[in-house]
């Protein structure tokens, strides 16, 4: 059965709405409007129309023959890298933009870390003629200049955030502050299954197209389901998108891969499910990286899209009920997988997605003969500069 949050917006103990009082009516209204739209066949058709003619869906599944031969597994890849703008993020940005139009909002705000969500949001805002402002830490602006330029070219305003660690979590705080002030005419597009209810549920529903497609494509081609589904987990949206279609299939193992950074023992990682504890961050109760006093810890990952101290509430629930296994992969293991997949299959994964390929070498986790479906959440073009610096070819 498909999991739904309860009437308080919780998946088990996780989720909820830990936000300033002024935002509660806006979140309740968003919840109502989303439920109404999602039950409306016209809205569904409109969403499907743009997914098809603008984003380029359905994305195919690709059998990775050389990875299979070298690992003794049967490896199939879901190709979210082929979407317009190069990753799964546009599925959600498009859905929320259509919802904002339906709600009569004129202005869109978003937060971004690496810039991928900012680019996806700026893209759909250009398409629909909506005003767009993106909050981004000055640290990230310096690291991701190409994406900053892309957003500007697409007509978005990029607002530098210089508080805190000057990265994604601070950009999220600023975007939330903007929303409190401008909630009348503004919709806030959160980029993952994080944040207060209804975002974790709504974003999952907009990303569910990944798993719904992949499940049908796999059944159609192989006449059965895979043994295992694997996806990387930052905030957790591409993973929830894949997993949600398979959660009711008790025989399909699901594995979420977090960023192990320099190694869990060093503390320099972004693996709240593997090495964190529950607490409140960005309006939601979920696993996160904190010290004994509840202070949010600094994170590290070679992959900017996984470099976040929190994670979506539904993942915390799926961990606690034991439906999904969560593991961590180090920067070095991810880079080795990045190189391996490029060389052997001609597919250059995003650093984030490389984390989902890395466990294919682990025979304890995946015994020979296992049929694995890997979600390639995005392509690696954005990571070329860093890769050229880190890899000696
Ligand atoms: C942003 C991003 C991620 C991480 O976000 P999730 O919400 O965990 O999916 C993963 N892969 C790519 C390619 C991304 O751009």
Coordinates of C-alpha atoms and ligand atoms in Angstrom, one line a residue:
X1 CA 0.0 0.0 0.0
X2 CA 1.2 3.5 -0.8
X3 CA 2.3 5.4 2.4
X4 CA 0.5 8.6 3.2
X5 CA 1.3 11.1 6.0
X6 CA -1.3 11.3 8.8
X7 CA -3.6 14.3 9.3
X8 CA -0.7 16.1 11.2
X9 CA 1.5 15.6 8.2
X10 CA 3.6 12.9 9.8
X11 CA 5.1 9.6 8.6
X12 CA 5.1 7.7 11.9
X13 CA 6.9 10.1 14.3
X14 CA 8.6 12.1 11.6
X15 CA 7.6 15.2 9.6
X16 CA 5.1 17.7 10.9
X17 CA 5.2 21.5 10.7
X18 CA 7.8 23.2 12.9
X19 CA 7.4 26.7 11.5
X20 CA 6.5 30.3 12.6
X21 CA 2.8 30.6 13.3
X22 CA 2.4 33.0 10.3
X23 CA 3.2 30.2 7.8
X24 CA 0.7 27.7 9.1
X25 CA -2.3 29.1 7.1
X26 CA -0.1 29.2 3.9
X27 CA 1.0 25.5 4.4
X28 CA -2.6 24.5 5.1
X29 CA -3.7 26.3 1.9
X30 CA -0.9 24.7 -0.1
X31 CA -1.9 21.3 1.3
X32 CA -5.6 21.8 0.3
X33 CA -4.7 23.1 -3.2
X34 CA -2.3 20.3 -3.9
X35 CA -4.7 17.6 -2.8
X36 CA -7.4 19.2 -5.0
X37 CA -5.1 19.5 -8.0
X38 CA -3.6 16.0 -7.6
X39 CA -7.2 14.6 -7.7
X40 CA -8.1 16.6 -10.8
X41 CA -7.5 14.8 -14.1
X42 CA -7.0 18.1 -15.9
X43 CA -4.1 19.0 -13.7
X44 CA -2.6 15.5 -14.1
X45 CA -3.0 15.7 -17.9
X46 CA -1.3 19.1 -18.0
X47 CA 1.6 17.9 -15.8
X48 CA 2.0 14.8 -18.0
X49 CA 1.8 16.9 -21.1
X50 CA 4.8 19.1 -20.0
X51 CA 6.7 16.1 -18.7
X52 CA 6.4 14.6 -22.1
X53 CA 6.9 17.5 -24.5
X54 CA 9.2 19.7 -22.5
X55 CA 11.2 17.5 -20.1
X56 CA 11.4 14.6 -22.5
X57 CA 9.8 11.8 -20.5
X58 CA 9.5 8.9 -20.2
X59 CA 13.2 8.5 -19.6
X60 CA 14.4 5.0 -20.7
X61 CA 15.9 2.2 -18.6
X62 CA 19.3 1.0 -19.9
X63 CA 20.8 -2.4 -19.4
X64 CA 24.5 -1.9 -18.2
X65 CA 26.0 -5.0 -19.8
X66 CA 29.7 -4.4 -18.9
X67 CA 28.9 -3.4 -15.3
X68 CA 26.8 -6.6 -15.1
X69 CA 29.6 -8.8 -16.6
X70 CA 32.2 -7.3 -14.2
X71 CA 30.2 -7.6 -11.1
X72 CA 28.2 -10.8 -11.7
X73 CA 25.0 -8.8 -11.1
X74 CA 22.3 -7.9 -13.6
X75 CA 22.4 -4.1 -13.7
X76 CA 19.7 -1.8 -15.2
X77 CA 19.9 2.0 -15.0
X78 CA 16.9 4.4 -14.8
X79 CA 18.0 7.4 -16.9
X80 CA 17.0 10.6 -15.1
X81 CA 20.2 12.2 -16.6
X82 CA 18.3 12.5 -19.9
X83 CA 15.7 14.9 -18.6
X84 CA 15.9 18.6 -19.7
X85 CA 18.3 20.4 -17.4
X86 CA 20.1 17.1 -16.7
X87 CA 18.5 15.6 -13.6
X88 CA 15.3 14.6 -11.8
X89 CA 14.8 18.0 -10.1
X90 CA 12.7 19.4 -13.0
X91 CA 9.9 16.9 -12.3
X92 CA 9.3 18.6 -9.0
X93 CA 9.9 22.2 -10.2
X94 CA 7.5 21.7 -13.1
X95 CA 4.8 20.2 -10.8
X96 CA 5.1 23.0 -8.2
X97 CA 5.1 25.7 -10.9
X98 CA 1.9 24.4 -12.4
X99 CA 0.4 24.4 -8.9
X100 CA 1.6 28.0 -8.3
X101 CA -0.1 29.1 -11.5
X102 CA -3.3 27.4 -10.5
X103 CA -3.1 29.2 -7.1
X104 CA -2.7 32.5 -8.8
X105 CA 0.8 33.2 -7.5
X106 CA 3.0 35.6 -9.5
X107 CA 6.3 35.1 -7.9
X108 CA 8.4 32.0 -7.2
X109 CA 11.3 31.7 -4.7
X110 CA 13.6 28.7 -4.2
X111 CA 16.8 27.8 -2.4
X112 CA 19.7 26.0 -4.1
X113 CA 23.0 24.5 -3.0
X114 CA 24.9 23.3 -6.1
X115 CA 22.5 25.3 -8.3
X116 CA 20.7 22.3 -9.9
X117 CA 17.3 23.0 -8.2
X118 CA 17.8 26.7 -8.9
X119 CA 18.4 26.0 -12.6
X120 CA 15.4 23.7 -12.8
X121 CA 13.2 26.3 -11.1
X122 CA 14.5 29.2 -13.2
X123 CA 13.8 27.1 -16.3
X124 CA 10.2 26.4 -15.6
X125 CA 9.7 30.0 -14.5
X126 CA 11.0 31.2 -17.9
X127 CA 8.6 28.8 -19.6
X128 CA 5.6 30.0 -17.7
X129 CA 6.6 33.7 -17.4
X130 CA 6.8 33.7 -13.6
X131 CA 9.1 36.0 -11.6
X132 CA 11.9 34.0 -10.0
X133 CA 14.3 34.6 -7.1
X134 CA 16.8 32.0 -5.9
X135 CA 18.6 32.1 -2.6
X136 CA 22.1 30.7 -2.6
X137 CA 25.0 30.8 -0.1
X138 CA 27.9 32.9 -1.2
X139 CA 30.2 29.9 -0.6
X140 CA 28.1 28.0 -3.2
X141 CA 27.9 30.9 -5.5
X142 CA 31.7 30.9 -5.7
X143 CA 31.8 27.2 -6.3
X144 CA 29.1 27.0 -8.9
X145 CA 29.5 30.0 -11.1
X146 CA 28.3 28.3 -14.2
X147 CA 24.9 27.5 -12.6
X148 CA 24.7 31.0 -11.3
X149 CA 25.2 32.3 -14.8
X150 CA 22.6 29.8 -16.2
X151 CA 20.0 31.0 -13.7
X152 CA 20.7 34.7 -14.6
X153 CA 20.5 33.9 -18.3
X154 CA 17.1 32.2 -17.7
X155 CA 15.9 35.5 -16.1
X156 CA 16.1 34.6 -12.4
X157 CA 17.5 36.8 -9.7
X158 CA 20.1 35.1 -7.5
X159 CA 20.2 36.4 -3.9
X160 CA 23.5 35.8 -2.1
X161 CA 23.2 34.5 1.5
X162 CA 26.2 35.3 3.7
X163 CA 24.8 34.1 7.1
X164 CA 26.0 30.9 8.9
X165 CA 28.1 28.6 6.8
X166 CA 27.0 30.4 3.7
X167 CA 25.7 27.2 2.1
X168 CA 22.4 25.4 1.4
X169 CA 21.0 25.3 4.9
X170 CA 21.4 29.0 5.3
X171 CA 19.8 29.6 1.9
X172 CA 16.9 27.6 3.1
X173 CA 16.5 29.8 6.2
X174 CA 16.5 32.9 4.0
X175 CA 14.0 31.6 1.5
X176 CA 11.7 30.7 4.4
X177 CA 12.1 34.2 5.8
X178 CA 11.2 35.7 2.4
X179 CA 8.1 33.4 2.2
X180 CA 6.9 34.6 5.7
X181 CA 7.0 38.2 4.4
X182 CA 5.6 37.6 0.9
X183 CA 3.3 34.7 1.3
X184 CA 0.4 36.5 -0.4
X185 CA 1.7 36.5 -4.0
X186 CA 4.7 34.1 -3.6
X187 CA 5.1 30.3 -3.9
X188 CA 8.2 28.7 -2.3
X189 CA 9.4 25.7 -4.4
X190 CA 11.4 23.5 -2.0
X191 CA 13.8 21.3 -4.0
X192 CA 13.6 18.0 -2.1
X193 CA 11.3 15.9 0.1
X194 CA 12.4 18.0 3.1
X195 CA 10.7 20.9 4.9
X196 CA 7.3 21.2 6.6
X197 CA 4.2 19.3 5.5
X198 CA 2.9 19.1 2.8
X199 CA 6.3 19.4 1.0
X200 CA 7.7 15.9 1.8
X201 CA 4.5 14.4 0.5
X202 CA 3.9 16.7 -2.4
X203 CA 7.5 16.5 -3.7
X204 CA 7.4 12.7 -3.5
X205 CA 4.2 12.7 -5.5
X206 CA 5.8 14.9 -8.2
X207 CA 8.9 12.6 -8.3
X208 CA 6.9 9.4 -8.2
X209 CA 6.9 9.4 -12.0
X210 CA 10.5 8.0 -11.8
X211 CA 9.5 4.8 -10.0
X212 CA 6.1 4.4 -11.7
X213 CA 7.8 4.5 -15.1
X214 CA 10.8 2.3 -14.1
X215 CA 8.6 -0.3 -12.5
X216 CA 6.4 -0.6 -15.6
X217 CA 9.4 -0.5 -18.0
X218 CA 11.2 -3.2 -16.0
X219 CA 8.1 -5.5 -15.8
X220 CA 7.5 -4.9 -19.5
X221 CA 11.1 -5.8 -20.5
X222 CA 11.9 -8.6 -18.1
X223 CA 8.5 -9.9 -17.0
X224 CA 9.4 -9.6 -13.4
X225 CA 10.5 -7.0 -10.8
X226 CA 14.2 -6.3 -9.9
X227 CA 15.5 -7.8 -6.6
X228 CA 17.0 -4.4 -5.5
X229 CA 16.4 -0.7 -6.2
X230 CA 19.2 1.7 -5.3
X231 CA 19.3 5.5 -5.2
X232 CA 21.4 8.2 -3.6
X233 CA 19.9 10.3 -0.8
X234 CA 20.6 14.0 -0.2
X235 CA 17.3 15.4 0.8
X236 CA 15.9 12.2 -0.6
X237 CA 13.6 13.2 -3.5
X238 CA 15.1 11.0 -6.3
X239 CA 15.2 8.1 -3.9
X240 CA 11.6 8.6 -2.8
X241 CA 10.6 9.0 -6.4
X242 CA 12.1 5.6 -7.2
X243 CA 11.2 3.8 -3.9
X244 CA 7.6 4.8 -3.6
X245 CA 6.6 2.6 -6.6
X246 CA 8.3 -0.4 -5.0
X247 CA 7.5 0.0 -1.3
X248 CA 4.4 -2.1 -1.6
X249 CA 6.5 -4.9 -3.3
X250 CA 7.8 -6.6 -0.2
X251 CA 10.2 -8.8 -2.2
X252 CA 12.1 -5.8 -3.7
X253 CA 14.9 -4.7 -1.4
X254 CA 15.5 -0.9 -1.4
X255 CA 18.8 0.7 -0.6
X256 CA 19.4 4.4 0.0
X257 CA 23.0 5.7 -0.4
X258 CA 24.1 8.7 1.7
X259 CA 27.3 10.7 1.4
X260 CA 30.0 9.2 3.6
X261 CA 32.4 12.1 2.7
X262 CA 35.8 11.5 4.1
X263 CA 34.5 8.5 6.2
X264 CA 31.9 8.3 8.9
X265 CA 34.6 8.0 11.6
X266 CA 36.0 11.5 10.6
X267 CA 32.7 13.3 11.2
X268 CA 33.2 14.9 7.8
X269 CA 30.2 13.4 6.0
X270 CA 26.5 14.1 5.1
X271 CA 24.9 10.8 6.3
X272 CA 22.2 11.7 8.9
X273 CA 20.3 8.3 8.5
X274 CA 23.5 6.2 8.8
X275 CA 25.2 8.3 11.5
X276 CA 22.8 10.9 12.8
X277 CA 19.9 11.2 15.2
X278 CA 16.3 12.6 15.1
X279 CA 15.7 16.4 15.6
X280 CA 14.1 19.4 14.0
X281 CA 15.5 21.1 11.0
X282 CA 13.8 23.3 8.4
X283 CA 10.3 22.8 9.8
X284 CA 10.4 19.0 10.0
X285 CA 11.3 16.3 12.6
X286 CA 13.7 13.8 11.0
X287 CA 17.1 12.3 11.2
X288 CA 19.9 15.0 11.1
X289 CA 23.5 15.7 12.0
X290 CA 23.7 17.4 15.4
X291 CA 25.9 17.5 18.4
X292 CA 24.7 16.7 22.0
X293 CA 23.3 20.2 22.4
X294 CA 21.2 19.9 19.2
X295 CA 23.5 22.2 17.2
X296 CA 23.5 21.4 13.5
X297 CA 26.9 20.0 12.5
X298 CA 28.9 21.0 9.4
X299 CA 28.7 18.6 6.6
X300 CA 31.1 17.4 3.8
X301 CA 30.7 15.6 0.5
X302 CA 32.4 15.9 -2.8
X303 CA 28.9 16.0 -4.2
X304 CA 27.2 19.3 -3.5
X305 CA 23.7 17.9 -4.0
X306 CA 24.2 15.4 -1.1
X307 CA 25.9 18.0 1.2
X308 CA 22.9 18.6 3.5
X309 CA 22.7 17.8 7.3
X310 CA 19.0 16.7 7.2
X311 CA 16.9 14.3 5.2
X312 CA 13.2 13.9 4.2
X313 CA 10.8 12.7 7.0
X314 CA 9.6 9.7 5.0
X315 CA 13.1 8.2 4.8
X316 CA 13.4 8.4 8.6
X317 CA 10.1 6.5 8.8
X318 CA 11.2 3.9 6.2
X319 CA 14.5 3.4 8.1
X320 CA 12.7 2.9 11.4
X321 CA 10.2 0.4 10.1
X322 CA 13.1 -1.4 8.3
X323 CA 11.6 -1.1 4.8
X324 CA 14.7 0.6 3.4
X325 CA 18.4 0.0 4.2
X326 CA 20.6 3.0 4.3
X327 CA 24.4 2.9 3.8
X328 CA 27.1 5.5 3.2
X329 CA 29.7 5.7 0.4
X330 CA 32.8 7.8 0.7
X331 CA 34.0 10.5 -1.7
X332 CA 36.8 8.2 -2.9
X333 CA 34.4 5.3 -3.6
X334 CA 32.0 7.6 -5.4
X335 CA 34.8 9.0 -7.5
X336 CA 36.0 5.5 -8.4
X337 CA 32.4 4.6 -9.4
X338 CA 32.1 7.9 -11.5
X339 CA 35.2 6.9 -13.5
X340 CA 34.2 3.3 -13.8
X341 CA 30.7 3.9 -15.1
X342 CA 32.0 6.5 -17.6
X343 CA 34.7 4.2 -18.9
X344 CA 32.6 1.0 -19.1
X345 CA 29.2 2.3 -20.1
X346 CA 29.7 5.7 -21.7
X347 CA 27.5 7.2 -19.0
X348 CA 28.9 10.1 -17.0
X349 CA 26.9 10.2 -13.8
X350 CA 26.5 13.3 -11.5
X351 CA 28.7 12.9 -8.4
X352 CA 25.4 12.3 -6.5
X353 CA 24.4 9.5 -8.8
X354 CA 27.9 8.0 -8.6
X355 CA 27.1 7.2 -5.0
X356 CA 24.3 4.9 -6.2
X357 CA 26.6 3.0 -8.5
X358 CA 29.4 2.5 -5.9
X359 CA 27.7 -0.4 -3.9
X360 CA 27.6 -2.6 -7.0
X361 CA 31.1 -3.7 -6.0
X362 CA 29.9 -4.9 -2.6
X363 CA 29.3 -8.7 -2.8
X364 CA 28.2 -8.9 0.9
X365 CA 25.4 -6.3 0.2
X366 CA 24.6 -7.6 -3.3
X367 CA 25.3 -11.3 -3.9
X368 CA 26.2 -12.5 -7.4
X369 CA 23.2 -12.9 -9.6
X370 CA 21.2 -10.1 -7.9
X371 CA 19.0 -8.0 -10.3
X372 CA 19.7 -4.4 -9.5
X373 CA 17.9 -1.2 -10.7
X374 CA 20.0 1.9 -10.2
X375 CA 18.5 5.4 -10.4
X376 CA 20.9 7.6 -12.3
X377 CA 19.5 10.8 -10.8
X378 CA 21.5 13.2 -13.1
X379 CA 24.4 13.6 -15.5
X380 CA 27.8 14.7 -14.6
X381 CA 28.4 17.8 -16.8
X382 CA 28.1 20.1 -13.8
X383 CA 30.9 18.2 -12.1
X384 CA 33.5 18.2 -14.9
X385 CA 35.5 21.1 -13.4
X386 CA 35.8 19.4 -10.0
X387 CA 36.4 16.0 -11.6
X388 CA 39.3 17.4 -13.7
X389 CA 40.9 18.7 -10.6
X390 CA 40.4 15.5 -8.6
X391 CA 41.2 12.8 -11.2
X392 CA 44.5 12.2 -12.7
X393 CA 43.8 10.8 -16.2
Ligands
LIG1 C1 20.1 17.5 -6.1 C2 20.5 16.2 -6.6 C3 20.5 15.1 -5.8 C4 20.1 15.1 -4.3 O1 18.8 15.4 -4.1 P1 17.6 14.4 -3.7 O2 16.5 15.2 -3.2 O3 18.2 13.5 -2.6 O4 17.3 13.6 -4.8 C5 20.8 13.8 -6.4 N1 21.2 13.8 -7.7 C6 21.3 14.8 -8.5 C7 21.7 14.7 -9.9 C8 20.9 16.1 -8.0 O5 21.0 17.2 -8.8

